[in-house]
Amino acid sequence: MRTADVVIVGASLSAAAAAKRLVDAGLETVILERLELPRHKICSGILSPRGHRFLLENFGPLPREALHEPTSCRGVTFHFPSMVSMSMDFFGGTTPHLHRKFSDHWAIKQSGAEVHDRTSFAGLEDNGDHVLVKARRLGQDVVYKARTVIGADGPSSLVIRAIYPDYPKQIPWFFVGQKFHDIVECPLDPQYFHFWFHPGLGHYTWSHARDGRQIVGVGFKRGDNFDARHRNVVQYLREKHGVQLSEHTSHEGCAENFGPSLINRYVFGKGNVLITGQASGFLNMIGEGMSCTLHSGALAGEAVVEARLRARPVQEVYRRMVASEVRRTTDQWNPLKIAFGRPHEADFPEALMRLSWRERALVLRDLWRFVLLYKEFKWGRQIALAAAQRLAAPGYPGARWL
Ligand SMILES: Cc1cc2nc3c(=O)[nH]c(=O)nc-3n(C[C@H](O)[C@H](O)[C@H](O)COP(=O)(O)OP(=O)(O)OC[C@H]3O[C@@H](n4cnc5c(N)ncnc54)[C@H](O)[C@@H]3O)c2cc1C
């Protein structure tokens, strides 16, 4: 049996951030990753300015191999059914376009933690003064013993299932899929991430350039047909935006726990097991997850260090510390904050004010119609309730934490 101060499950950005804090404090930290590293991660790789600052401050400048082409992104362009488009630059300039396979591996290595890849978490037993972690490595059972375990294993977290078996039934699930196309002609500016607020296209529709190809992505509730949804978007892009693409050459998709932040429901763990990153529900609007994943991971690491120094229960310390990140994420979904504050890292109010009065009215009407799309969704009531709570008292009222 291998012993360590902390075992982290998953070798992604939240894990790297947590591990950095732990290793810097002198704690022996082992990261378990089910895939062989460097591993593929489905992601657009558009890093927000806050995520960029975190990487620079904690891990240093990114190596070239950690970037896709185009190597940077200027911001986001929103498109509406009324054919109004709004481009918003990120505050503080462009940000890197991450190649997650290599950026994550680089951050993990920079953290200084010991990494066991091809090692799948299978279960755990919290015995109060230590946790036993059961894993499978190359077909063999392996056991780890640690004071604390951090579940940083992403949206379909098995660590959560080990402590709250019913949790997956308590949140909305989406499917996101993207296809890669060779470009015949594409008038969409490659310097921006493009997003459509269009009820006829789906809950989440995006496109951007990567390594000479164009990605077309769709997000929808589980059970819908990926190919049909995607075909519809490709046809729309051709007819409305003059985008001409060849038949796709590859595709990928996954289940996403989009929604915990939308319905104010987070999961931070139990006893000596902490949950962090997207597993715990952190995901900003339009699917930007890296900044909150990095920050929540760092908070999990800091909480372990702080709990030891002050001889406090780690769960209590983590929940107190992570509240600021919950507030930040939840504010992103607060219409009042969006209208009068700057919860996002690109200036929506400023881009809106650049439009004519007529265009502004069209955008607001289109946004409202888009929001109504969620009515037909099983979780529509919870989403509406969470939105009302945010309007009544900005911040994170009604946030329910497991
Ligand atoms: C299509 C798509 C596009 C996206 N685009 C963006 C974007 O442009 N910008 C942005 O900021 N965010 C984006 N996101 C979100 C972003 O990818 C996630 O929010 C972020 O990667 C979450 O990081 P994490 O560390 O919490 O977990 P993850 O990145 O999900 O990593 C979890 C890790 O745990 C490992 N793991 C899982 N189960 C086990 C197990 N049983 N045992 C051991 N290891 C395990 C996985 O292999 C993985 O390495 C996108 C997501 C998707 C799906």
Short mmCIF file of C-alpha atoms and ligand atoms in Angstrom, two decimals:
data_model
loop_
_atom_site.label_atom_id
_atom_site.label_comp_id
_atom_site.label_asym_id
_atom_site.label_seq_id
_atom_site.Cartn_x
_atom_site.Cartn_y
_atom_site.Cartn_z
CA MET A 1 0.00 0.00 0.00
CA ARG A 2 1.28 3.45 -0.94
CA THR A 3 0.88 6.19 1.67
CA ALA A 4 0.85 9.94 1.04
CA ASP A 5 -0.44 13.05 2.75
CA VAL A 6 -2.89 13.74 -0.07
CA VAL A 7 -4.15 11.73 -3.02
CA ILE A 8 -5.68 13.75 -5.89
CA VAL A 9 -7.87 11.96 -8.42
CA GLY A 10 -7.55 13.30 -11.99
CA ALA A 11 -4.57 15.02 -13.62
CA SER A 12 -6.13 18.16 -15.05
CA LEU A 13 -5.95 21.86 -14.25
CA SER A 14 -7.80 21.75 -10.91
CA ALA A 15 -5.49 18.94 -9.81
CA ALA A 16 -2.40 20.89 -10.89
CA ALA A 17 -3.54 23.95 -8.91
CA ALA A 18 -4.32 21.92 -5.78
CA ALA A 19 -1.07 19.99 -6.06
CA LYS A 20 0.97 23.18 -6.41
CA ARG A 21 -0.34 24.49 -3.07
CA LEU A 22 0.22 21.14 -1.35
CA VAL A 23 3.71 20.52 -2.69
CA ASP A 24 4.75 24.11 -1.91
CA ALA A 25 3.65 23.49 1.69
CA GLY A 26 5.77 20.34 1.85
CA LEU A 27 2.96 17.77 1.73
CA GLU A 28 3.56 14.50 -0.08
CA THR A 29 1.04 14.50 -2.91
CA VAL A 30 0.17 11.74 -5.37
CA ILE A 31 -2.02 12.37 -8.42
CA LEU A 32 -3.91 9.44 -10.00
CA GLU A 33 -4.91 9.72 -13.67
CA ARG A 34 -6.87 7.02 -15.47
CA LEU A 35 -5.39 7.83 -18.91
CA GLU A 36 -1.82 7.78 -20.12
CA LEU A 37 -0.23 11.26 -19.95
CA PRO A 38 -0.16 13.51 -21.85
CA ARG A 39 -3.86 12.75 -22.35
CA HIS A 40 -6.46 14.19 -24.70
CA LYS A 41 -9.10 16.52 -23.22
CA ILE A 42 -12.11 17.70 -25.19
CA CYS A 43 -12.09 21.50 -24.83
CA SER A 44 -12.10 24.65 -26.97
CA GLY A 45 -9.08 25.81 -24.99
CA ILE A 46 -10.15 29.46 -24.78
CA LEU A 47 -8.57 30.68 -21.58
CA SER A 48 -10.09 33.66 -19.76
CA PRO A 49 -7.80 36.50 -18.57
CA ARG A 50 -8.21 35.32 -14.97
CA GLY A 51 -7.23 31.78 -15.91
CA HIS A 52 -4.27 33.13 -17.86
CA ARG A 53 -3.07 35.16 -14.86
CA PHE A 54 -3.36 32.09 -12.65
CA LEU A 55 -1.23 29.96 -14.97
CA LEU A 56 1.43 32.66 -15.32
CA GLU A 57 1.63 33.42 -11.61
CA ASN A 58 1.70 29.79 -10.51
CA PHE A 59 3.40 27.86 -13.27
CA GLY A 60 5.25 30.46 -15.38
CA PRO A 61 5.07 31.16 -19.13
CA LEU A 62 3.37 28.52 -21.27
CA PRO A 63 5.54 26.43 -23.60
CA ARG A 64 4.74 26.73 -27.34
CA GLU A 65 3.52 23.11 -27.56
CA ALA A 66 0.73 24.00 -25.11
CA LEU A 67 -0.92 26.25 -27.72
CA HIS A 68 -3.15 25.64 -30.73
CA GLU A 69 -3.19 27.76 -33.88
CA PRO A 70 -4.28 30.58 -33.73
CA THR A 71 -2.17 30.81 -30.60
CA SER A 72 -4.33 33.48 -28.98
CA CYS A 73 -7.94 34.59 -28.74
CA ARG A 74 -9.17 38.20 -28.67
CA GLY A 75 -12.56 37.52 -27.14
CA VAL A 76 -16.04 36.25 -27.84
CA THR A 77 -18.56 37.08 -30.56
CA PHE A 78 -22.23 36.56 -29.79
CA HIS A 79 -24.58 35.98 -32.72
CA PHE A 80 -28.36 36.37 -32.59
CA PRO A 81 -31.21 35.14 -34.80
CA SER A 82 -31.91 38.74 -35.82
CA MET A 83 -28.43 38.63 -37.43
CA VAL A 84 -26.97 41.14 -35.00
CA SER A 85 -23.44 40.12 -33.95
CA MET A 86 -21.52 41.56 -30.98
CA SER A 87 -17.77 41.12 -30.59
CA MET A 88 -16.34 41.56 -27.11
CA ASP A 89 -12.62 41.73 -26.47
CA PHE A 90 -11.24 40.24 -23.28
CA PHE A 91 -10.23 42.78 -20.66
CA GLY A 92 -6.45 43.20 -20.73
CA GLY A 93 -5.82 41.87 -24.24
CA THR A 94 -5.63 38.48 -25.90
CA THR A 95 -5.34 35.18 -24.04
CA PRO A 96 -3.66 31.90 -25.06
CA HIS A 97 -5.56 29.26 -27.03
CA LEU A 98 -4.64 26.20 -25.00
CA HIS A 99 -3.91 22.76 -26.38
CA ARG A 100 -5.24 20.93 -23.34
CA LYS A 101 -3.33 17.75 -23.96
CA PHE A 102 -0.05 19.57 -23.43
CA SER A 103 -1.04 22.53 -21.24
CA ASP A 104 -2.50 20.24 -18.59
CA HIS A 105 0.49 17.93 -18.63
CA TRP A 106 2.84 20.91 -18.36
CA ALA A 107 0.89 22.34 -15.36
CA ILE A 108 0.84 18.94 -13.66
CA LYS A 109 4.60 18.58 -14.08
CA GLN A 110 5.15 22.16 -12.84
CA SER A 111 3.18 21.34 -9.66
CA GLY A 112 5.95 18.99 -8.53
CA ALA A 113 3.53 16.24 -7.42
CA GLU A 114 4.14 12.54 -8.02
CA VAL A 115 1.89 11.33 -10.83
CA HIS A 116 0.57 7.80 -11.38
CA ASP A 117 -1.08 7.69 -14.78
CA ARG A 118 -3.07 4.77 -16.21
CA THR A 119 -4.41 4.47 -12.68
CA SER A 120 -8.22 4.60 -12.31
CA PHE A 121 -9.92 5.55 -9.11
CA ALA A 122 -12.39 2.80 -8.16
CA GLY A 123 -13.60 3.58 -4.64
CA LEU A 124 -12.72 4.88 -1.20
CA GLU A 125 -13.25 4.33 2.49
CA ASP A 126 -13.04 7.31 4.85
CA ASN A 127 -11.95 5.99 8.24
CA GLY A 128 -11.83 9.34 10.04
CA ASP A 129 -8.08 9.69 10.52
CA HIS A 130 -7.20 8.39 7.03
CA VAL A 131 -8.81 7.51 3.72
CA LEU A 132 -8.16 4.31 1.77
CA VAL A 133 -8.34 4.79 -1.98
CA LYS A 134 -8.87 1.78 -4.21
CA ALA A 135 -7.63 2.04 -7.76
CA ARG A 136 -6.84 -0.13 -10.79
CA ARG A 137 -3.52 0.15 -12.55
CA LEU A 138 -2.92 -1.90 -15.71
CA GLY A 139 -5.42 -4.51 -14.57
CA GLN A 140 -4.06 -4.72 -11.02
CA ASP A 141 -5.71 -3.50 -7.80
CA VAL A 142 -3.71 -0.83 -5.99
CA VAL A 143 -4.47 0.80 -2.65
CA TYR A 144 -3.41 4.21 -1.39
CA LYS A 145 -3.66 5.56 2.14
CA ALA A 146 -3.90 9.33 2.65
CA ARG A 147 -5.06 11.84 5.25
CA THR A 148 -7.07 13.70 2.60
CA VAL A 149 -8.40 12.87 -0.87
CA ILE A 150 -9.23 15.52 -3.47
CA GLY A 151 -11.63 14.55 -6.24
CA ALA A 152 -10.55 16.59 -9.29
CA ASP A 153 -11.92 14.07 -11.75
CA GLY A 154 -14.20 16.28 -13.83
CA PRO A 155 -17.91 16.27 -14.64
CA SER A 156 -18.57 12.53 -14.43
CA SER A 157 -16.70 12.24 -11.13
CA LEU A 158 -16.48 8.76 -9.63
CA VAL A 159 -15.21 10.28 -6.38
CA ILE A 160 -18.56 12.06 -5.97
CA ARG A 161 -20.42 8.83 -6.71
CA ALA A 162 -18.35 7.12 -4.01
CA ILE A 163 -19.60 9.57 -1.35
CA TYR A 164 -22.98 10.64 -2.78
CA PRO A 165 -24.22 7.81 -5.01
CA ASP A 166 -27.46 9.67 -5.90
CA TYR A 167 -25.82 12.96 -6.84
CA PRO A 168 -25.89 12.47 -10.66
CA LYS A 169 -29.71 12.28 -10.49
CA GLN A 170 -29.90 15.64 -8.73
CA ILE A 171 -28.41 17.84 -11.46
CA PRO A 172 -29.12 18.57 -15.13
CA TRP A 173 -26.93 16.82 -17.68
CA PHE A 174 -26.17 17.91 -21.21
CA PHE A 175 -24.34 16.34 -24.08
CA VAL A 176 -21.78 18.42 -25.99
CA GLY A 177 -20.27 17.32 -29.24
CA GLN A 178 -18.00 18.92 -31.79
CA LYS A 179 -16.97 18.08 -35.34
CA PHE A 180 -13.81 19.19 -37.13
CA HIS A 181 -14.11 20.48 -40.71
CA ASP A 182 -11.68 21.49 -43.41
CA ILE A 183 -12.51 25.03 -44.47
CA VAL A 184 -13.62 26.00 -47.97
CA GLU A 185 -14.52 29.53 -46.93
CA CYS A 186 -15.11 30.96 -43.47
CA PRO A 187 -15.92 34.62 -42.88
CA LEU A 188 -16.08 34.10 -39.06
CA ASP A 189 -13.15 35.98 -37.52
CA PRO A 190 -10.62 33.31 -36.37
CA GLN A 191 -9.48 35.60 -33.53
CA TYR A 192 -12.81 35.14 -31.71
CA PHE A 193 -14.78 32.32 -30.13
CA HIS A 194 -18.26 32.42 -31.73
CA PHE A 195 -21.40 31.60 -29.80
CA TRP A 196 -25.04 31.55 -30.98
CA PHE A 197 -27.96 32.51 -28.77
CA HIS A 198 -30.41 30.82 -31.10
CA PRO A 199 -33.27 28.66 -29.81
CA GLY A 200 -33.53 26.97 -33.21
CA LEU A 201 -29.95 25.71 -32.98
CA GLY A 202 -29.85 24.36 -29.45
CA HIS A 203 -28.85 25.08 -25.88
CA TYR A 204 -25.22 25.66 -26.68
CA THR A 205 -23.86 26.32 -30.16
CA TRP A 206 -20.34 27.41 -30.96
CA SER A 207 -17.68 27.55 -33.65
CA HIS A 208 -14.02 28.55 -33.80
CA ALA A 209 -10.83 28.03 -35.74
CA ARG A 210 -8.20 25.51 -34.67
CA ASP A 211 -5.07 24.35 -36.44
CA GLY A 212 -6.40 25.26 -39.91
CA ARG A 213 -9.78 23.63 -39.40
CA GLN A 214 -13.14 24.90 -38.16
CA ILE A 215 -14.86 23.37 -35.16
CA VAL A 216 -18.65 23.32 -35.09
CA GLY A 217 -20.06 22.35 -31.72
CA VAL A 218 -23.51 21.74 -30.30
CA GLY A 219 -24.79 21.22 -26.79
CA PHE A 220 -28.21 19.79 -26.01
CA LYS A 221 -30.08 17.84 -23.41
CA ARG A 222 -29.32 14.19 -23.16
CA GLY A 223 -31.26 12.02 -25.59
CA ASP A 224 -31.24 14.37 -28.61
CA ASN A 225 -29.48 13.43 -31.85
CA PHE A 226 -25.93 14.80 -32.21
CA ASP A 227 -25.69 14.33 -36.00
CA ALA A 228 -29.03 16.00 -36.69
CA ARG A 229 -28.24 18.92 -34.36
CA HIS A 230 -24.83 19.39 -35.91
CA ARG A 231 -26.17 19.18 -39.51
CA ASN A 232 -28.71 21.87 -38.68
CA VAL A 233 -25.97 24.22 -37.42
CA VAL A 234 -23.69 23.61 -40.42
CA GLN A 235 -26.60 24.42 -42.75
CA TYR A 236 -27.44 27.56 -40.75
CA LEU A 237 -23.80 28.75 -40.85
CA ARG A 238 -23.76 28.22 -44.62
CA GLU A 239 -27.02 30.03 -45.27
CA LYS A 240 -26.71 32.88 -42.79
CA HIS A 241 -22.96 33.46 -42.41
CA GLY A 242 -21.56 32.20 -45.72
CA VAL A 243 -19.47 29.52 -43.96
CA GLN A 244 -18.58 26.74 -46.39
CA LEU A 245 -17.10 23.63 -44.81
CA SER A 246 -16.10 20.22 -46.11
CA GLU A 247 -17.59 17.10 -44.57
CA HIS A 248 -16.18 16.69 -41.06
CA THR A 249 -13.01 14.64 -40.68
CA SER A 250 -13.37 13.79 -36.98
CA HIS A 251 -15.73 14.28 -34.08
CA GLU A 252 -15.93 13.88 -30.32
CA GLY A 253 -18.38 14.43 -27.51
CA CYS A 254 -19.04 13.93 -23.82
CA ALA A 255 -21.60 14.33 -21.07
CA GLU A 256 -21.35 17.62 -19.20
CA ASN A 257 -22.69 18.64 -15.83
CA PHE A 258 -23.59 22.07 -17.18
CA GLY A 259 -25.92 23.44 -14.67
CA PRO A 260 -24.79 23.12 -11.06
CA SER A 261 -23.80 26.77 -11.20
CA LEU A 262 -27.00 27.52 -13.13
CA ILE A 263 -29.17 26.01 -10.39
CA ASN A 264 -26.88 27.06 -7.50
CA ARG A 265 -26.04 23.52 -6.57
CA TYR A 266 -22.46 22.61 -5.74
CA VAL A 267 -20.82 19.58 -4.18
CA PHE A 268 -17.69 20.01 -2.09
CA GLY A 269 -17.30 16.61 -0.48
CA LYS A 270 -17.67 14.89 2.84
CA GLY A 271 -15.29 14.25 5.76
CA ASN A 272 -11.73 13.95 4.50
CA VAL A 273 -12.77 13.93 0.86
CA LEU A 274 -12.87 17.27 -0.98
CA ILE A 275 -14.38 17.79 -4.42
CA THR A 276 -13.04 20.53 -6.66
CA GLY A 277 -12.97 21.87 -10.22
CA GLN A 278 -15.80 21.09 -12.61
CA ALA A 279 -16.71 18.03 -10.58
CA SER A 280 -17.93 20.34 -7.81
CA GLY A 281 -20.07 22.33 -10.26
CA PHE A 282 -17.81 25.20 -11.27
CA LEU A 283 -18.53 26.24 -14.82
CA ASN A 284 -18.92 29.82 -15.96
CA MET A 285 -21.39 31.09 -18.51
CA ILE A 286 -20.92 29.84 -22.09
CA GLY A 287 -18.91 26.90 -20.76
CA GLU A 288 -15.72 28.65 -19.63
CA GLY A 289 -14.47 26.36 -16.92
CA MET A 290 -10.71 26.68 -16.69
CA SER A 291 -10.48 29.83 -14.55
CA CYS A 292 -12.87 28.62 -11.83
CA THR A 293 -11.41 25.14 -12.00
CA LEU A 294 -7.90 26.47 -11.36
CA HIS A 295 -9.00 28.74 -8.53
CA SER A 296 -11.19 26.17 -6.80
CA GLY A 297 -8.37 23.61 -7.09
CA ALA A 298 -5.96 26.02 -5.44
CA LEU A 299 -8.51 26.65 -2.68
CA ALA A 300 -8.83 22.91 -2.05
CA GLY A 301 -5.05 22.66 -1.72
CA GLU A 302 -4.90 25.70 0.56
CA ALA A 303 -7.73 24.34 2.69
CA VAL A 304 -5.79 21.12 3.35
CA VAL A 305 -2.71 23.11 4.38
CA GLU A 306 -4.75 25.54 6.52
CA ALA A 307 -6.73 22.75 8.22
CA ARG A 308 -3.49 21.07 9.26
CA LEU A 309 -1.92 24.26 10.54
CA ARG A 310 -4.98 25.16 12.62
CA ALA A 311 -6.06 21.62 13.46
CA ARG A 312 -9.54 22.26 12.00
CA PRO A 313 -11.77 19.88 10.02
CA VAL A 314 -10.70 20.19 6.40
CA GLN A 315 -14.28 20.18 5.11
CA GLU A 316 -15.19 23.21 7.23
CA VAL A 317 -12.09 25.15 6.14
CA TYR A 318 -12.64 24.36 2.45
CA ARG A 319 -16.30 25.39 2.46
CA ARG A 320 -15.43 28.71 4.08
CA MET A 321 -12.65 29.40 1.59
CA VAL A 322 -14.49 28.30 -1.55
CA ALA A 323 -17.49 30.59 -0.89
CA SER A 324 -15.78 33.45 -2.75
CA GLU A 325 -15.47 31.30 -5.88
CA VAL A 326 -19.12 30.23 -5.62
CA ARG A 327 -20.14 33.87 -5.44
CA ARG A 328 -18.02 34.75 -8.45
CA THR A 329 -19.38 31.89 -10.56
CA THR A 330 -22.99 32.45 -9.53
CA ASP A 331 -22.74 36.19 -10.25
CA GLN A 332 -22.01 35.33 -13.86
CA TRP A 333 -25.59 34.10 -14.17
CA ASN A 334 -27.13 37.13 -12.47
CA PRO A 335 -28.86 39.41 -15.03
CA LEU A 336 -28.51 42.43 -12.72
CA LYS A 337 -24.79 41.85 -12.38
CA ILE A 338 -24.51 41.39 -16.15
CA ALA A 339 -26.40 44.62 -16.84
CA PHE A 340 -24.76 46.84 -14.21
CA GLY A 341 -21.57 45.09 -13.10
CA ARG A 342 -18.78 43.31 -14.87
CA PRO A 343 -19.00 39.68 -13.78
CA HIS A 344 -17.58 38.53 -17.11
CA GLU A 345 -14.14 39.13 -18.49
CA ALA A 346 -15.34 40.70 -21.70
CA ASP A 347 -17.48 43.82 -21.64
CA PHE A 348 -21.06 42.85 -22.57
CA PRO A 349 -22.67 46.20 -21.54
CA GLU A 350 -20.10 48.14 -23.56
CA ALA A 351 -20.65 45.96 -26.66
CA LEU A 352 -24.41 46.40 -26.26
CA MET A 353 -24.07 50.17 -26.07
CA ARG A 354 -22.14 50.17 -29.37
CA LEU A 355 -25.28 48.87 -31.12
CA SER A 356 -28.12 51.06 -32.38
CA TRP A 357 -31.29 51.27 -30.27
CA ARG A 358 -33.04 48.98 -32.72
CA GLU A 359 -30.28 46.39 -32.56
CA ARG A 360 -30.23 46.52 -28.75
CA ALA A 361 -33.96 45.84 -28.67
CA LEU A 362 -33.49 42.90 -31.05
CA VAL A 363 -30.67 41.47 -28.92
CA LEU A 364 -32.73 41.70 -25.73
CA ARG A 365 -35.71 40.08 -27.45
CA ASP A 366 -33.50 37.29 -28.85
CA LEU A 367 -31.90 36.70 -25.45
CA TRP A 368 -35.33 36.41 -23.85
CA ARG A 369 -36.45 33.88 -26.48
CA PHE A 370 -33.26 31.93 -25.91
CA VAL A 371 -33.85 31.82 -22.14
CA LEU A 372 -37.38 30.50 -22.79
CA LEU A 373 -35.78 27.51 -24.52
CA TYR A 374 -35.00 26.19 -21.05
CA LYS A 375 -38.73 26.12 -20.18
CA GLU A 376 -39.23 22.83 -21.99
CA PHE A 377 -36.29 21.38 -20.14
CA LYS A 378 -36.99 19.19 -17.10
CA TRP A 379 -34.89 21.52 -14.95
CA GLY A 380 -36.58 24.72 -16.15
CA ARG A 381 -38.26 25.37 -12.77
CA GLN A 382 -35.02 25.08 -10.78
CA ILE A 383 -33.21 27.31 -13.27
CA ALA A 384 -35.97 29.93 -13.03
CA LEU A 385 -35.99 29.70 -9.22
CA ALA A 386 -32.23 30.12 -9.00
CA ALA A 387 -32.43 33.12 -11.36
CA ALA A 388 -35.15 34.70 -9.21
CA GLN A 389 -33.09 34.15 -6.06
CA ARG A 390 -30.13 35.86 -7.68
CA LEU A 391 -32.27 38.84 -8.69
CA ALA A 392 -33.76 39.11 -5.20
CA ALA A 393 -30.40 39.10 -3.46
CA PRO A 394 -27.28 39.06 -5.60
CA GLY A 395 -24.47 36.74 -4.56
CA TYR A 396 -25.18 33.15 -3.85
CA PRO A 397 -28.46 32.98 -1.94
CA GLY A 398 -30.11 29.63 -2.10
CA ALA A 399 -26.89 27.97 -3.16
CA ARG A 400 -27.19 24.37 -2.02
CA TRP A 401 -24.02 22.59 -1.22
CA LEU A 402 -23.46 18.92 -0.67
C1 LIG B 1 -16.47 20.84 -25.69
C2 LIG B 1 -15.94 21.60 -24.50
C3 LIG B 1 -15.37 22.85 -24.71
C4 LIG B 1 -14.87 23.57 -23.63
N1 LIG B 1 -14.29 24.77 -23.88
C5 LIG B 1 -13.77 25.48 -22.86
C6 LIG B 1 -13.08 26.70 -23.12
O1 LIG B 1 -12.92 27.12 -24.26
N2 LIG B 1 -12.60 27.39 -22.06
C7 LIG B 1 -12.73 26.94 -20.78
O2 LIG B 1 -12.27 27.63 -19.85
N3 LIG B 1 -13.36 25.78 -20.52
C8 LIG B 1 -13.87 25.04 -21.52
N4 LIG B 1 -14.49 23.84 -21.26
C9 LIG B 1 -14.60 23.41 -19.86
C10 LIG B 1 -13.27 22.90 -19.35
O3 LIG B 1 -12.75 21.94 -20.25
C11 LIG B 1 -13.48 22.25 -17.96
O4 LIG B 1 -14.24 23.11 -17.17
C12 LIG B 1 -12.17 21.97 -17.25
O5 LIG B 1 -11.33 21.13 -18.02
C13 LIG B 1 -12.45 21.27 -15.92
O6 LIG B 1 -11.22 20.94 -15.33
P1 LIG B 1 -11.14 19.89 -14.16
O7 LIG B 1 -9.73 19.92 -13.69
O8 LIG B 1 -12.18 20.16 -13.16
O9 LIG B 1 -11.50 18.47 -14.79
P2 LIG B 1 -11.22 17.79 -16.20
O10 LIG B 1 -10.48 18.70 -17.11
O11 LIG B 1 -12.50 17.21 -16.66
O12 LIG B 1 -10.21 16.61 -15.85
C14 LIG B 1 -10.56 15.50 -15.07
C15 LIG B 1 -9.40 14.51 -15.13
O13 LIG B 1 -9.73 13.40 -14.30
C16 LIG B 1 -9.43 12.20 -14.97
N5 LIG B 1 -10.30 11.16 -14.44
C17 LIG B 1 -11.64 11.04 -14.59
N6 LIG B 1 -12.10 9.93 -13.94
C18 LIG B 1 -11.01 9.38 -13.35
C19 LIG B 1 -10.82 8.22 -12.53
N7 LIG B 1 -11.85 7.39 -12.21
N8 LIG B 1 -9.57 7.92 -12.09
C20 LIG B 1 -8.50 8.72 -12.41
N9 LIG B 1 -8.63 9.83 -13.19
C21 LIG B 1 -9.86 10.15 -13.65
C22 LIG B 1 -9.72 12.53 -16.44
O14 LIG B 1 -9.08 11.64 -17.33
C23 LIG B 1 -9.16 13.95 -16.53
O15 LIG B 1 -7.79 13.96 -16.82
C24 LIG B 1 -14.98 23.07 -22.31
C25 LIG B 1 -15.56 21.81 -22.10
C26 LIG B 1 -16.02 21.09 -23.18
C27 LIG B 1 -16.60 19.71 -22.94
#
